[in-house]
Coordinates of C-alpha atoms and ligand atoms in Angstrom, one line a residue:
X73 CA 127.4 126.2 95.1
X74 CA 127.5 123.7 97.8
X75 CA 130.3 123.1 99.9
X76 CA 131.6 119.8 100.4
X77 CA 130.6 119.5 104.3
X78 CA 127.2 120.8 102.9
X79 CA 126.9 117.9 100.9
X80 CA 127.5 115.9 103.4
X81 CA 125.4 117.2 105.7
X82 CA 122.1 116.8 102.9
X83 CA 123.3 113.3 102.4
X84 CA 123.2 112.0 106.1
X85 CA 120.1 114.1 106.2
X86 CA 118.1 111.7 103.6
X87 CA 119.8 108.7 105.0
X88 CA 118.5 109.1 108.2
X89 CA 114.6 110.3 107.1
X90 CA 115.0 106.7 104.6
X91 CA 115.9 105.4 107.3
X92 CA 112.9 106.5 109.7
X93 CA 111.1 106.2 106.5
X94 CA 112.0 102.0 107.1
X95 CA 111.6 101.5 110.8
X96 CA 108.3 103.0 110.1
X97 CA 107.6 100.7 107.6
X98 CA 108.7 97.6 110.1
X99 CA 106.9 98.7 112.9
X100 CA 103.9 98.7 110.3
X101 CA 104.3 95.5 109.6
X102 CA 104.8 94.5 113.3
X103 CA 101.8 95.6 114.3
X104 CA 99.8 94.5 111.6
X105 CA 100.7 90.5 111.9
X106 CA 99.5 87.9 112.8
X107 CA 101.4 87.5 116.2
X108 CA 100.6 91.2 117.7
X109 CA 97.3 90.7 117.1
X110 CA 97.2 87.1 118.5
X111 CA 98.6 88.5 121.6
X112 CA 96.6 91.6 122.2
X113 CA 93.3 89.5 122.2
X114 CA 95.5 87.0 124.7
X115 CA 96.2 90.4 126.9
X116 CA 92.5 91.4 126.5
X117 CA 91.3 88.4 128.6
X118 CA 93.4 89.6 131.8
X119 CA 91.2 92.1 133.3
X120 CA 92.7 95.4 134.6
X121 CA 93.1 94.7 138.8
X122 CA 92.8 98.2 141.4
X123 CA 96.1 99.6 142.6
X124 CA 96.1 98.4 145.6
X125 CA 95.6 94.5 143.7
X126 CA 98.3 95.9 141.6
X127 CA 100.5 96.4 144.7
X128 CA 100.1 93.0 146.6
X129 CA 100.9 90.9 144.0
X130 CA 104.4 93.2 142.9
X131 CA 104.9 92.5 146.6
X132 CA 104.5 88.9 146.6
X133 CA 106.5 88.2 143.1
X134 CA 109.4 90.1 144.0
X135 CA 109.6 87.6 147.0
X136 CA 108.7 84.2 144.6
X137 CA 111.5 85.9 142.3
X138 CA 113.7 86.2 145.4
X139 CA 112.8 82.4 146.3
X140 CA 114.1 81.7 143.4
X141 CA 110.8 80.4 142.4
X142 CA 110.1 83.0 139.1
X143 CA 112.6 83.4 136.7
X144 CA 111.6 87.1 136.3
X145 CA 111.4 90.2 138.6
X146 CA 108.5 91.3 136.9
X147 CA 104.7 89.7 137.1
X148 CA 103.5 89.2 133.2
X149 CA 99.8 88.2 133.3
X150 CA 98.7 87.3 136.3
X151 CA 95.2 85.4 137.1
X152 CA 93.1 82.7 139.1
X153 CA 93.6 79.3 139.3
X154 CA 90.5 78.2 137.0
X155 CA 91.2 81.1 134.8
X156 CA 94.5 79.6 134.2
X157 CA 92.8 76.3 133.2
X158 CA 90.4 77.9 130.5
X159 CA 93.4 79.5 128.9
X160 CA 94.8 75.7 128.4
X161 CA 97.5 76.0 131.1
X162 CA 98.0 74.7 134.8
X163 CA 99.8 75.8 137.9
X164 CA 103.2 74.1 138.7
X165 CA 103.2 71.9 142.0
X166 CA 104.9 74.1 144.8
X167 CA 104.2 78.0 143.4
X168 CA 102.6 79.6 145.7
X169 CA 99.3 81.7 144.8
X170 CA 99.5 85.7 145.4
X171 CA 96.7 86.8 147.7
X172 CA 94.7 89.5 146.6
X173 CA 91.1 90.8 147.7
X174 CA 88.4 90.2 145.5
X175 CA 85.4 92.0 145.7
X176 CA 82.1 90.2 147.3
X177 CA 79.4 91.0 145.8
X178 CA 75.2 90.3 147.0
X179 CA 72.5 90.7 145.2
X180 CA 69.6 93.0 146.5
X181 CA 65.7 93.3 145.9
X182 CA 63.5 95.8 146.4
X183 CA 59.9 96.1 144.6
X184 CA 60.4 100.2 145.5
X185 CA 63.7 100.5 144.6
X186 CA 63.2 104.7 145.0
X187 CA 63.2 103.8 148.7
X188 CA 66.6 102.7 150.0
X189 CA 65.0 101.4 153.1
X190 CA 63.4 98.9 151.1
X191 CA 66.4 96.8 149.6
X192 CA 67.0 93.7 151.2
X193 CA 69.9 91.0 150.4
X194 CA 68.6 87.5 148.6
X195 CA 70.1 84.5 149.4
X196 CA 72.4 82.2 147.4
X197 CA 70.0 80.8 144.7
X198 CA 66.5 83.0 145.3
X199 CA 64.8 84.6 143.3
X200 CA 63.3 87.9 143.8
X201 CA 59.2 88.1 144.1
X202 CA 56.5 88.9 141.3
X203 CA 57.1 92.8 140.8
X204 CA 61.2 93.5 142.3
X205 CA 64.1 94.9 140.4
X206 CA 67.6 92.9 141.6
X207 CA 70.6 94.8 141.7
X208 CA 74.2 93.6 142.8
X209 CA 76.4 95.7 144.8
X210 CA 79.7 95.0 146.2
X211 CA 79.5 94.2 149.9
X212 CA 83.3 93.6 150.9
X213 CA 86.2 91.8 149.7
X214 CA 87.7 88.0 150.3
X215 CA 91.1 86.8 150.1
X216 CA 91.9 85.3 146.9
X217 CA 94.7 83.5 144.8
X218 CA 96.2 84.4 141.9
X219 CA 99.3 82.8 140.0
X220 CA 101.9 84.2 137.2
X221 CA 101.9 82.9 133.8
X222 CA 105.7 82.0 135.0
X223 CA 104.0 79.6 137.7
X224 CA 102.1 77.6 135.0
X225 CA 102.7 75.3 132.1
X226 CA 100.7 74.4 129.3
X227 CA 99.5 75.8 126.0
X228 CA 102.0 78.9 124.8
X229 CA 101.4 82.1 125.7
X230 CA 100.8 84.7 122.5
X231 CA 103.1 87.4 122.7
X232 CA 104.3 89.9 120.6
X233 CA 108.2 89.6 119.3
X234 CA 109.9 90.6 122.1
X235 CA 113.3 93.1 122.5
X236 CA 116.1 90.7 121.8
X237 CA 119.4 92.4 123.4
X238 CA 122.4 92.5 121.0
X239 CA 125.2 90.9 121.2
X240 CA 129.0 91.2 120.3
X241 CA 131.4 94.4 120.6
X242 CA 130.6 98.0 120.3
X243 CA 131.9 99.9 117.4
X244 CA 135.1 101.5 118.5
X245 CA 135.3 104.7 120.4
X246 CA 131.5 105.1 120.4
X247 CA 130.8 104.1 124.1
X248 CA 133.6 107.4 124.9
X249 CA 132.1 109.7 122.2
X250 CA 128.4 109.1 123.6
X251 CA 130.0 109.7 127.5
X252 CA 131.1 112.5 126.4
X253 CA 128.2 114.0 125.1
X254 CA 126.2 112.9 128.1
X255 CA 128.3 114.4 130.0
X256 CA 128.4 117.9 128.3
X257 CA 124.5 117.5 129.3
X258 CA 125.4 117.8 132.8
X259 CA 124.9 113.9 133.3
X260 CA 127.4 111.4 134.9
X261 CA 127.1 108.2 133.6
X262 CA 127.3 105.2 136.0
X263 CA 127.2 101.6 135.6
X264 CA 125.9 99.1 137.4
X265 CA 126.5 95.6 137.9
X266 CA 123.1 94.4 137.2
X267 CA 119.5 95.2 136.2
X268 CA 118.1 94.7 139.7
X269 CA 119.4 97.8 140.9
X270 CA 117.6 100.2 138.0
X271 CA 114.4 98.7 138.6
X272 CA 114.3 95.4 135.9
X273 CA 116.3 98.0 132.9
X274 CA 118.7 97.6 130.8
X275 CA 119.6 101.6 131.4
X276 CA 118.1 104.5 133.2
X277 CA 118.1 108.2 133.2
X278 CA 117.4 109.7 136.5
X279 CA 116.6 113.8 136.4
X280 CA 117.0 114.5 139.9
X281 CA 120.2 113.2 140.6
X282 CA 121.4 113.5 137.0
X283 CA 123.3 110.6 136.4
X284 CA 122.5 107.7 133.5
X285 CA 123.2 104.5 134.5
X286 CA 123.9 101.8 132.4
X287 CA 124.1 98.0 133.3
X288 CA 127.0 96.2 132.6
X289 CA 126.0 92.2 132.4
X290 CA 124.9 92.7 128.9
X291 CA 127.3 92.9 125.9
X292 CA 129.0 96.0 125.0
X293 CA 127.2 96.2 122.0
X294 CA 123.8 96.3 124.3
X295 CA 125.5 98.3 126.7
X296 CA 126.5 101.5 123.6
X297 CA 123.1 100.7 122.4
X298 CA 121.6 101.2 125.7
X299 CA 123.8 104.7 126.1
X300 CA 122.7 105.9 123.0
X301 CA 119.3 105.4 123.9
X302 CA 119.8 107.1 127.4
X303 CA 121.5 110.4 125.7
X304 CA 118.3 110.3 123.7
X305 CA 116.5 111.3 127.1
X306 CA 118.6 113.1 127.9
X307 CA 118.6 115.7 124.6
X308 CA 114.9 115.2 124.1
X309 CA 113.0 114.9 127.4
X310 CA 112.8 116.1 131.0
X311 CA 112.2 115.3 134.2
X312 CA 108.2 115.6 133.8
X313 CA 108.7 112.5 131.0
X314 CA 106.8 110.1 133.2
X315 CA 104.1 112.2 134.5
X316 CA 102.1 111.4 131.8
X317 CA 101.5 108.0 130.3
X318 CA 101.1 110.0 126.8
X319 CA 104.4 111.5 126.6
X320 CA 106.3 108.6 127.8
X321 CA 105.1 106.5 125.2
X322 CA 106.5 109.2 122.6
X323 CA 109.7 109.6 124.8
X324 CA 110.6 106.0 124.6
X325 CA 109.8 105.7 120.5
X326 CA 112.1 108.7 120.4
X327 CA 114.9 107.7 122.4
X328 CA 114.9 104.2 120.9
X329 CA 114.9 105.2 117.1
X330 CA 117.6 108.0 118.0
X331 CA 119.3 104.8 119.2
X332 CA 118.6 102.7 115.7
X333 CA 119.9 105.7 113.8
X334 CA 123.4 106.1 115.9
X335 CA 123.8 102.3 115.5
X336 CA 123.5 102.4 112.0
X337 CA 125.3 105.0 111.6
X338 CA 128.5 102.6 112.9
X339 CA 127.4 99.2 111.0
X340 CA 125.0 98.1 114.3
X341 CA 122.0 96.3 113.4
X342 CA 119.6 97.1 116.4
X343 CA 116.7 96.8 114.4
X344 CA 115.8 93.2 116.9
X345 CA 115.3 95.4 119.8
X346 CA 114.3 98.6 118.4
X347 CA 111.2 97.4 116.4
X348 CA 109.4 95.4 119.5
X349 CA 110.7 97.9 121.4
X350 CA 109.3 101.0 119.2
X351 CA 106.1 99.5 118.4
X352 CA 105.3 98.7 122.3
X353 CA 105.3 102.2 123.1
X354 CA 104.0 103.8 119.8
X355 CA 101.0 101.3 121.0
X356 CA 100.8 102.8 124.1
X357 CA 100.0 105.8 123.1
X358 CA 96.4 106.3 123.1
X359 CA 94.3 108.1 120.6
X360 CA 96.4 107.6 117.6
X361 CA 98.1 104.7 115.7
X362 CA 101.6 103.2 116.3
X363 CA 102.7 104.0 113.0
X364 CA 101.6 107.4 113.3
X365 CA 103.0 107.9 116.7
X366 CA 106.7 107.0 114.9
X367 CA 105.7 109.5 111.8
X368 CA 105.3 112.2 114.1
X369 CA 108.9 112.0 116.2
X370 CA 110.5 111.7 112.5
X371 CA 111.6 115.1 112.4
X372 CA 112.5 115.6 116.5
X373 CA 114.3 111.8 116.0
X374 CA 116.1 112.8 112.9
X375 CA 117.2 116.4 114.5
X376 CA 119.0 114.9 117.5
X377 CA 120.8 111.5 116.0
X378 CA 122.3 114.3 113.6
X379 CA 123.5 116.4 116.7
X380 CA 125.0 113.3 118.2
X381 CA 126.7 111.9 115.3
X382 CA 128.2 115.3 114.0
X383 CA 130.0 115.4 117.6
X384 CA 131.0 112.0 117.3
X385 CA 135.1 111.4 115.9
X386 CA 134.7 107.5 115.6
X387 CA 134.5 105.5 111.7
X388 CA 130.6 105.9 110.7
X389 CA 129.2 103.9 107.7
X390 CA 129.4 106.2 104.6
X391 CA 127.4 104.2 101.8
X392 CA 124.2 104.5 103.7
X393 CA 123.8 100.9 104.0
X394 CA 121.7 100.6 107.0
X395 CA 122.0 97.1 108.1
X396 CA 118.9 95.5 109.4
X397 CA 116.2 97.5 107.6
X398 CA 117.1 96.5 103.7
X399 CA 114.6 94.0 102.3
X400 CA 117.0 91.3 102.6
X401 CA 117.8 91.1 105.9
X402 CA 114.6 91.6 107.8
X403 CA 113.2 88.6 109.4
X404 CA 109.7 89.1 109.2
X405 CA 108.8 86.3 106.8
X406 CA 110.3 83.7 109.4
X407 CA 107.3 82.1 111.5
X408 CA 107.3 83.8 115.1
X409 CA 107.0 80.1 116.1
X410 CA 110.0 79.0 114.7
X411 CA 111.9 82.1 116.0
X412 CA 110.6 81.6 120.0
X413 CA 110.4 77.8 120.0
X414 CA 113.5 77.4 122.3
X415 CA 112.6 80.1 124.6
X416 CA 109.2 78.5 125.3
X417 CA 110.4 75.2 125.0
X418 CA 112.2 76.0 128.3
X419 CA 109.0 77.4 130.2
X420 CA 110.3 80.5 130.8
X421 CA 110.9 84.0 129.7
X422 CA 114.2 84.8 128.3
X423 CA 113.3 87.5 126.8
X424 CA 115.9 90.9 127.8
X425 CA 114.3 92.9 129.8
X426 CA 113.6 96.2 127.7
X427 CA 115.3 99.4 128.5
X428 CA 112.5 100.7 130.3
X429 CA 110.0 97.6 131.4
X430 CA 108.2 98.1 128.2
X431 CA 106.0 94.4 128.6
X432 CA 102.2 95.1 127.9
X433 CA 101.1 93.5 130.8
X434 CA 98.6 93.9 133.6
X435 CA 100.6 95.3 136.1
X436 CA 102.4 97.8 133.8
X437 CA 100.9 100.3 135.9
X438 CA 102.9 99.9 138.9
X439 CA 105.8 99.1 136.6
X440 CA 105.5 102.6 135.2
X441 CA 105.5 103.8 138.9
X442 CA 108.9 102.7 139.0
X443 CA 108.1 100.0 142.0
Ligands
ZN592 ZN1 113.9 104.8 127.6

């Protein structure tokens, strides 16, 4: 016969698998709507730039964003000046253009093309002669100028939903209990006054000095959020997490719905950061499906919010109600429009900045880099 704690134990069990069962469900529907879709074709038309592209124009929007001239640290899509115009919008008076080299490129002829000796360059505007195969080949590079989509105004930008932070107080004693815990992991935690100095986050786990830092210019119901999500490293990953683009895409799905399941586990309804959030990274992950990517981490997801909460002493929520993912409550019937209409209204990106830089953007490379 089972024992009372026993009982227990099953019940949180199937709460927590319904409740992966859900945020799969959501992220599902995220990904199939309207709006993701809109905005991956959007992100499509940026073309991928070289590293070294990659790296002039972090440079040069750290400084526009220390000018005050960017509202964001991070670049979002970045492109020319004409490009800028086909997509419907234009650059503001006074924003400066990144410079960037560009490749040249010539166009050669040869009616022997076998014989490299035979090429030769054509001029702008001729044509080659009876009998010659042109090719084009890169002959050097020239400065050229391109703008954020913070520097321009104009038609909206598609993106998907983005992380919205949340706000209010944290349940009591959680922020101690989840301390506590990442300290038994051999972790100090730290916070800092803002998200400039943990690279653009909203937390950060660092493996080689083993501390967690959290930022504190966020509500406290952000802020135990974020921690949660941060002892979720901290149980499930390592320090070779961000080697591979792969396995950091898993790490964050993981850490974030171990996250969801703590909150809702104390009445917190996270679900408006951990669904973008969740479904940015599951996308990420090449070769396979977002929803498939969160139907894999169920059991590993499942495993380690149970861990956390069974060492946890605060109030949890004992009817299984888990705010945010019951039919009622979720939002996704509401026009995206409707939703971001302030936010764009205003020109610029409000959005939180996600716990790890998760934007799908051009230069997520470097961002992954940590630069
Ligand atoms: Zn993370």
């Amino acid at each position: 016969m089972a024992t009372t704690r026993e009982q227990t134990q099953a019940n949180r069990e199937a709460k927590l698998d319904e409740l992966h069962e859900r945020l799969t469900g959501e992220v599902e529907n995220l990904v199939s709507g309207e709006d993701w879709s809109r905005a991956l074709a959007f992100a499509a038309r940026f073309r991928a730039r070289s590293f070294s592209n990659t790296l002039l124009i972090w440079g040069q929007h750290q400084g526009a964003y220390e000018a005050g001239l960017v509202p964001d640290p991070m670049p979002s899509y970045v492109a020319g000046y004409r490009q800028w115009q086909g997509l419907g919008r234009q650059v503001q008076k006074g924003q400066p253009g990144y410079q960037i080299l560009a490749p040249v490129t010539g166009r050669f002829a040869s009616a022997n093309p076998a014989d490299a000796a035979s090429w030769r360059r054509l001029n702008k505007g001729e044509k080659p002669r009876a009998g010659e195969v042109v090719r084009s080949k890169m002959v050097g590079v020239r400065p050229a100028y391109v703008w954020d989509a913070s520097q321009t105004a104009g038609d909206p930008i598609p993106e998907p939903p983005a992380p919205k932070l949340l706000e209010g107080e944290a349940p009591a004693g959680l922020w101690d209990g989840l301390v506590a815990q990442v300290e038994a992991a051999g972790f100090a935690v730290v916070r800092v006054p803002h998200e400039g100095m943990i690279h653009g986050a909203n937390g950060m786990t660092d493996y080689t000095a083993n501390t967690v830092a959290v930022r504190e210019n966020m509500d406290p119901a952000a802020q135990v959020k974020t921690l949660a999500h941060e002892l979720g490293h901290v149980l499930l990953q390592g320090p070779d997490q961000d080697e591979a683009r792969q396995h950091r895409g898993i790490g964050e799905v993981e850490a974030e719905s171990v996250a969801l399941m703590v909150g809702a586990a104390h009445g917190m309804d996270t679900t408006g950061y951990t669904i973008p959030y969740v479904s940015t990274w599951a996308a990420r992950v090449d070769g396979k499906e977002p929803v498939e990517v969160v139907k894999a981490t169920g059991e590993r997801v499942r495993k380690t919010a149970l861990t956390i909460l069974d060492q946890l002493d605060t109030t949890q929520v004992a009817d299984g109600t888990q705010p945010g993912l019951d039919r009622e409550s979720t939002r996704r019937d509401q026009p995206a429009q409707e939703r971001s209409a302030p936010d764009r209204a205003a020109g610029r990106h409000v959005e939180p900045l996600p716990e790890h830089s998760a934007r799908p953007v051009s230069v997520a490379a470097a961002q992954e880099r940590g630069l």
